[in-house]
């Protein structure tokens, strides 16, 4: 390859740039994209991705007319671009991105940087010219800790490094990451970047990276976390599952992982759970439920579910468009819109699918999604599905948000959507909605707030974050889930009529998924009835929140900035958090122990959920249990 593509023949130059665009849109290595590669049969590029490729190619070459939809191979697409350029009287490509970068000069430093950039391209869908070596990974490139783990794993594979991958948690730029890897390369003479990766884009597994062997420390403790199994590479796709199975069994043997234990009763302030580790049923004081207003056990809600199921059957076996709608679904959407005081509502099969569907329908590859660092994983996955440029601002840091919006506005490409949790599910704090709304107006961006843990909790009527701040009508889209306070299943988005109608036709997770059963819809309508007719439930919830929060703070626990029904007991160290969770459960209280990937490494915690059903005696006993367990495990000082 020469230092400039201008020296290449026209067809070769066009092919080089077309391949570059396809690689950015599909994550394939450019070496795998040959002229005869069939878009569907060889590359798995369906019609939706193909449309994105065609649009990107057209923009890249500055073509005024749309490209034909007929090309089935890369060679045919190159010919179509050449014909389009000839038709405009321009025999030279005119890419907006500037010349492709030259191959770096030989040398360890350049080889390492090239490996890092190539891995980042595959893992983020960015083109080379978009990956500034000194760009902030989160704020400018939208690379979170999960994506960074994949970048590091691939870069080390490309460099042929063996042993454990370096800890890149402190790397804030690609240059810093390359510097971290450079030290390992220098210590391994003869290491070189492979000339071309295999067809899958991943290098062969390096010795010593299998993850099968335990990793005990000097004290015999296995210091691995779930993060260590996300990027294990092996020709056998299931190798990672066997490695993780051994790790999981050891955690369960030590009674540190209790996830998925089945209930044998209703989930109220107390619940009977089958302890699979001990092989017996146990009654627990329950602080792991999102049933904030106790509606899951309300007689009116249960009766509504039963009656509607008898009338309409167990389910309708159809999507919302095809045989899956009845009068209850229409009424539920009307009631949710009225409850949220917005013109229209769309109901999805789940809260997760609501974020996937709404974000991917509205935001495209040429748009920018601006997200809080601690947003729910459904927002993260919605961003990935959309293919949009993702910018991550520091948690609730409005100066950082403004910096990102300002830069994005200066670039002037596409639209901008700010997405934030109303209540952050593992931290319990509330987004700075007034400032988000102000900045959105200043920088011409739209706003979507995920009210999963705010609906039924925040606001005088319990309608969520916008009501809490007196900003009804100022938030473009309010999203929620019905599996928490509303005591059912499904998700929803409320907003302007034309936006909601667009989502009905372009949200794949709505169009191509079965609707919630009629019985569930009836129960949700009944839940809204109870919220509106029994406001004392919300008042009792906040009395309980204040009581337990004060007791835990007085005891010396770190609850961060919680302003909701979620009280995080922050520990930091994963081992210590799991041991505290075990000690709490041994005393008869059930709450969530949250480790990676629920929170970043080093931020482990217990997540305590308060409901209106907890009695003063429940709260007093819970506080005593947390204090005693914390003293036993060394989280709090022992009794003087």
PDB file of N, CA, C and O in Angstrom, residues 1 58 110 112 128 167 174-176 180 186 188 202 205 249 254 261 288 311 314 345 381 390 408 429 552 562 570 574:
ATOM      1  N   UNK A   1       0.852  -1.197   0.000  1.00  0.00           N
ATOM      2  CA  UNK A   1       0.000   0.000   0.000  1.00  0.00           C
ATOM      3  C   UNK A   1       0.886   1.244   0.000  1.00  0.00           C
ATOM      4  O   UNK A   1       1.826   1.352   0.762  1.00  0.00           O
ATOM      5  N   UNK A  58     -22.970   6.542  -0.219  1.00  0.00           N
ATOM      6  CA  UNK A  58     -23.404   7.724  -0.973  1.00  0.00           C
ATOM      7  C   UNK A  58     -22.863   9.012  -0.342  1.00  0.00           C
ATOM      8  O   UNK A  58     -22.349   9.893  -1.035  1.00  0.00           O
ATOM      9  N   UNK A 110       4.355   2.006  16.711  1.00  0.00           N
ATOM     10  CA  UNK A 110       3.351   2.144  15.673  1.00  0.00           C
ATOM     11  C   UNK A 110       2.527   0.876  15.518  1.00  0.00           C
ATOM     12  O   UNK A 110       1.327   0.932  15.252  1.00  0.00           O
ATOM     13  N   UNK A 112       1.767  -1.280  17.827  1.00  0.00           N
ATOM     14  CA  UNK A 112       0.841  -1.363  18.955  1.00  0.00           C
ATOM     15  C   UNK A 112      -0.333  -0.413  18.741  1.00  0.00           C
ATOM     16  O   UNK A 112      -1.493  -0.790  18.943  1.00  0.00           O
ATOM     17  N   UNK A 128     -11.654   5.013  10.761  1.00  0.00           N
ATOM     18  CA  UNK A 128     -10.348   5.388  11.295  1.00  0.00           C
ATOM     19  C   UNK A 128     -10.244   6.881  11.592  1.00  0.00           C
ATOM     20  O   UNK A 128      -9.709   7.285  12.627  1.00  0.00           O
ATOM     21  N   UNK A 167      -4.884  -4.506  32.738  1.00  0.00           N
ATOM     22  CA  UNK A 167      -6.015  -3.782  33.303  1.00  0.00           C
ATOM     23  C   UNK A 167      -6.068  -2.406  32.657  1.00  0.00           C
ATOM     24  O   UNK A 167      -5.180  -1.579  32.847  1.00  0.00           O
ATOM     25  N   UNK A 174      -7.198   6.166  23.549  1.00  0.00           N
ATOM     26  CA  UNK A 174      -6.564   5.066  22.829  1.00  0.00           C
ATOM     27  C   UNK A 174      -5.048   5.138  22.961  1.00  0.00           C
ATOM     28  O   UNK A 174      -4.368   4.107  23.015  1.00  0.00           O
ATOM     29  N   UNK A 175      -4.504   6.346  23.030  1.00  0.00           N
ATOM     30  CA  UNK A 175      -3.059   6.479  23.203  1.00  0.00           C
ATOM     31  C   UNK A 175      -2.612   5.887  24.542  1.00  0.00           C
ATOM     32  O   UNK A 175      -1.594   5.187  24.618  1.00  0.00           O
ATOM     33  N   UNK A 176      -3.391   6.161  25.603  1.00  0.00           N
ATOM     34  CA  UNK A 176      -3.047   5.615  26.921  1.00  0.00           C
ATOM     35  C   UNK A 176      -3.148   4.096  26.912  1.00  0.00           C
ATOM     36  O   UNK A 176      -2.334   3.401  27.530  1.00  0.00           O
ATOM     37  N   UNK A 180      -0.136   1.302  27.566  1.00  0.00           N
ATOM     38  CA  UNK A 180      -0.215   0.189  28.509  1.00  0.00           C
ATOM     39  C   UNK A 180       0.193  -1.124  27.843  1.00  0.00           C
ATOM     40  O   UNK A 180       0.879  -1.955  28.445  1.00  0.00           O
ATOM     41  N   UNK A 186       7.138  -4.849  24.739  1.00  0.00           N
ATOM     42  CA  UNK A 186       8.580  -4.707  24.951  1.00  0.00           C
ATOM     43  C   UNK A 186       9.145  -5.864  25.761  1.00  0.00           C
ATOM     44  O   UNK A 186      10.296  -6.264  25.586  1.00  0.00           O
ATOM     45  N   UNK A 188       8.103  -8.864  25.541  1.00  0.00           N
ATOM     46  CA  UNK A 188       7.928 -10.109  24.789  1.00  0.00           C
ATOM     47  C   UNK A 188       8.596  -9.959  23.431  1.00  0.00           C
ATOM     48  O   UNK A 188       7.935  -9.657  22.443  1.00  0.00           O
ATOM     49  N   UNK A 202     -11.162 -12.018  14.320  1.00  0.00           N
ATOM     50  CA  UNK A 202     -10.490 -12.236  15.593  1.00  0.00           C
ATOM     51  C   UNK A 202      -9.289 -13.122  15.374  1.00  0.00           C
ATOM     52  O   UNK A 202      -9.330 -14.076  14.603  1.00  0.00           O
ATOM     53  N   UNK A 205      -6.830 -17.896  19.407  1.00  0.00           N
ATOM     54  CA  UNK A 205      -6.642 -17.746  20.845  1.00  0.00           C
ATOM     55  C   UNK A 205      -5.177 -17.835  21.230  1.00  0.00           C
ATOM     56  O   UNK A 205      -4.440 -18.675  20.714  1.00  0.00           O
ATOM     57  N   UNK A 249     -19.856 -22.389  40.200  1.00  0.00           N
ATOM     58  CA  UNK A 249     -20.022 -23.408  41.241  1.00  0.00           C
ATOM     59  C   UNK A 249     -19.219 -23.067  42.489  1.00  0.00           C
ATOM     60  O   UNK A 249     -19.667 -23.293  43.620  1.00  0.00           O
ATOM     61  N   UNK A 254     -19.416 -21.330  48.165  1.00  0.00           N
ATOM     62  CA  UNK A 254     -19.101 -20.407  49.260  1.00  0.00           C
ATOM     63  C   UNK A 254     -20.311 -19.579  49.690  1.00  0.00           C
ATOM     64  O   UNK A 254     -20.180 -18.667  50.512  1.00  0.00           O
ATOM     65  N   UNK A 261     -32.993 -17.565  43.100  1.00  0.00           N
ATOM     66  CA  UNK A 261     -33.679 -18.448  44.034  1.00  0.00           C
ATOM     67  C   UNK A 261     -35.202 -18.278  43.886  1.00  0.00           C
ATOM     68  O   UNK A 261     -35.704 -17.160  43.854  1.00  0.00           O
ATOM     69  N   UNK A 288     -35.675  -6.907  48.323  1.00  0.00           N
ATOM     70  CA  UNK A 288     -35.151  -7.049  46.962  1.00  0.00           C
ATOM     71  C   UNK A 288     -36.249  -6.913  45.926  1.00  0.00           C
ATOM     72  O   UNK A 288     -36.080  -7.315  44.786  1.00  0.00           O
ATOM     73  N   UNK A 311     -62.068 -14.048  30.527  1.00  0.00           N
ATOM     74  CA  UNK A 311     -62.834 -13.500  29.396  1.00  0.00           C
ATOM     75  C   UNK A 311     -62.083 -13.616  28.084  1.00  0.00           C
ATOM     76  O   UNK A 311     -62.649 -14.023  27.062  1.00  0.00           O
ATOM     77  N   UNK A 314     -55.713 -17.016  27.948  1.00  0.00           N
ATOM     78  CA  UNK A 314     -54.380 -16.862  28.523  1.00  0.00           C
ATOM     79  C   UNK A 314     -53.552 -15.834  27.767  1.00  0.00           C
ATOM     80  O   UNK A 314     -52.825 -15.037  28.358  1.00  0.00           O
ATOM     81  N   UNK A 345     -49.468   7.196  23.877  1.00  0.00           N
ATOM     82  CA  UNK A 345     -48.661   6.154  24.512  1.00  0.00           C
ATOM     83  C   UNK A 345     -48.578   4.935  23.606  1.00  0.00           C
ATOM     84  O   UNK A 345     -49.540   4.581  22.922  1.00  0.00           O
ATOM     85  N   UNK A 381     -27.747  -1.101  25.050  1.00  0.00           N
ATOM     86  CA  UNK A 381     -27.992  -2.004  23.932  1.00  0.00           C
ATOM     87  C   UNK A 381     -28.820  -1.338  22.839  1.00  0.00           C
ATOM     88  O   UNK A 381     -28.649  -1.632  21.653  1.00  0.00           O
ATOM     89  N   UNK A 390     -22.201   7.329  19.802  1.00  0.00           N
ATOM     90  CA  UNK A 390     -22.605   7.403  21.207  1.00  0.00           C
ATOM     91  C   UNK A 390     -21.596   8.227  21.987  1.00  0.00           C
ATOM     92  O   UNK A 390     -20.399   7.987  21.913  1.00  0.00           O
ATOM     93  N   UNK A 408     -20.732  18.302  19.690  1.00  0.00           N
ATOM     94  CA  UNK A 408     -21.604  17.628  18.734  1.00  0.00           C
ATOM     95  C   UNK A 408     -22.315  18.629  17.840  1.00  0.00           C
ATOM     96  O   UNK A 408     -22.453  18.429  16.632  1.00  0.00           O
ATOM     97  N   UNK A 429     -30.053   7.548  42.891  1.00  0.00           N
ATOM     98  CA  UNK A 429     -30.126   9.004  42.750  1.00  0.00           C
ATOM     99  C   UNK A 429     -30.960   9.374  41.522  1.00  0.00           C
ATOM    100  O   UNK A 429     -31.317   8.521  40.710  1.00  0.00           O
ATOM    101  N   UNK A 552     -29.643   3.845  58.444  1.00  0.00           N
ATOM    102  CA  UNK A 552     -28.420   3.354  57.806  1.00  0.00           C
ATOM    103  C   UNK A 552     -27.334   4.425  57.778  1.00  0.00           C
ATOM    104  O   UNK A 552     -26.152   4.123  57.987  1.00  0.00           O
ATOM    105  N   UNK A 562     -28.643   8.778  47.156  1.00  0.00           N
ATOM    106  CA  UNK A 562     -29.969   8.215  46.906  1.00  0.00           C
ATOM    107  C   UNK A 562     -31.081   9.194  47.274  1.00  0.00           C
ATOM    108  O   UNK A 562     -31.058   9.811  48.341  1.00  0.00           O
ATOM    109  N   UNK A 570     -22.942   0.999  49.657  1.00  0.00           N
ATOM    110  CA  UNK A 570     -21.771   0.928  48.798  1.00  0.00           C
ATOM    111  C   UNK A 570     -20.591   0.328  49.567  1.00  0.00           C
ATOM    112  O   UNK A 570     -20.226   0.805  50.643  1.00  0.00           O
ATOM    113  N   UNK A 574     -15.485  -6.269  45.618  1.00  0.00           N
ATOM    114  CA  UNK A 574     -16.475  -7.283  45.258  1.00  0.00           C
ATOM    115  C   UNK A 574     -16.544  -8.400  46.291  1.00  0.00           C
ATOM    116  O   UNK A 574     -17.633  -8.854  46.659  1.00  0.00           O
TER     117      UNK A 574
END
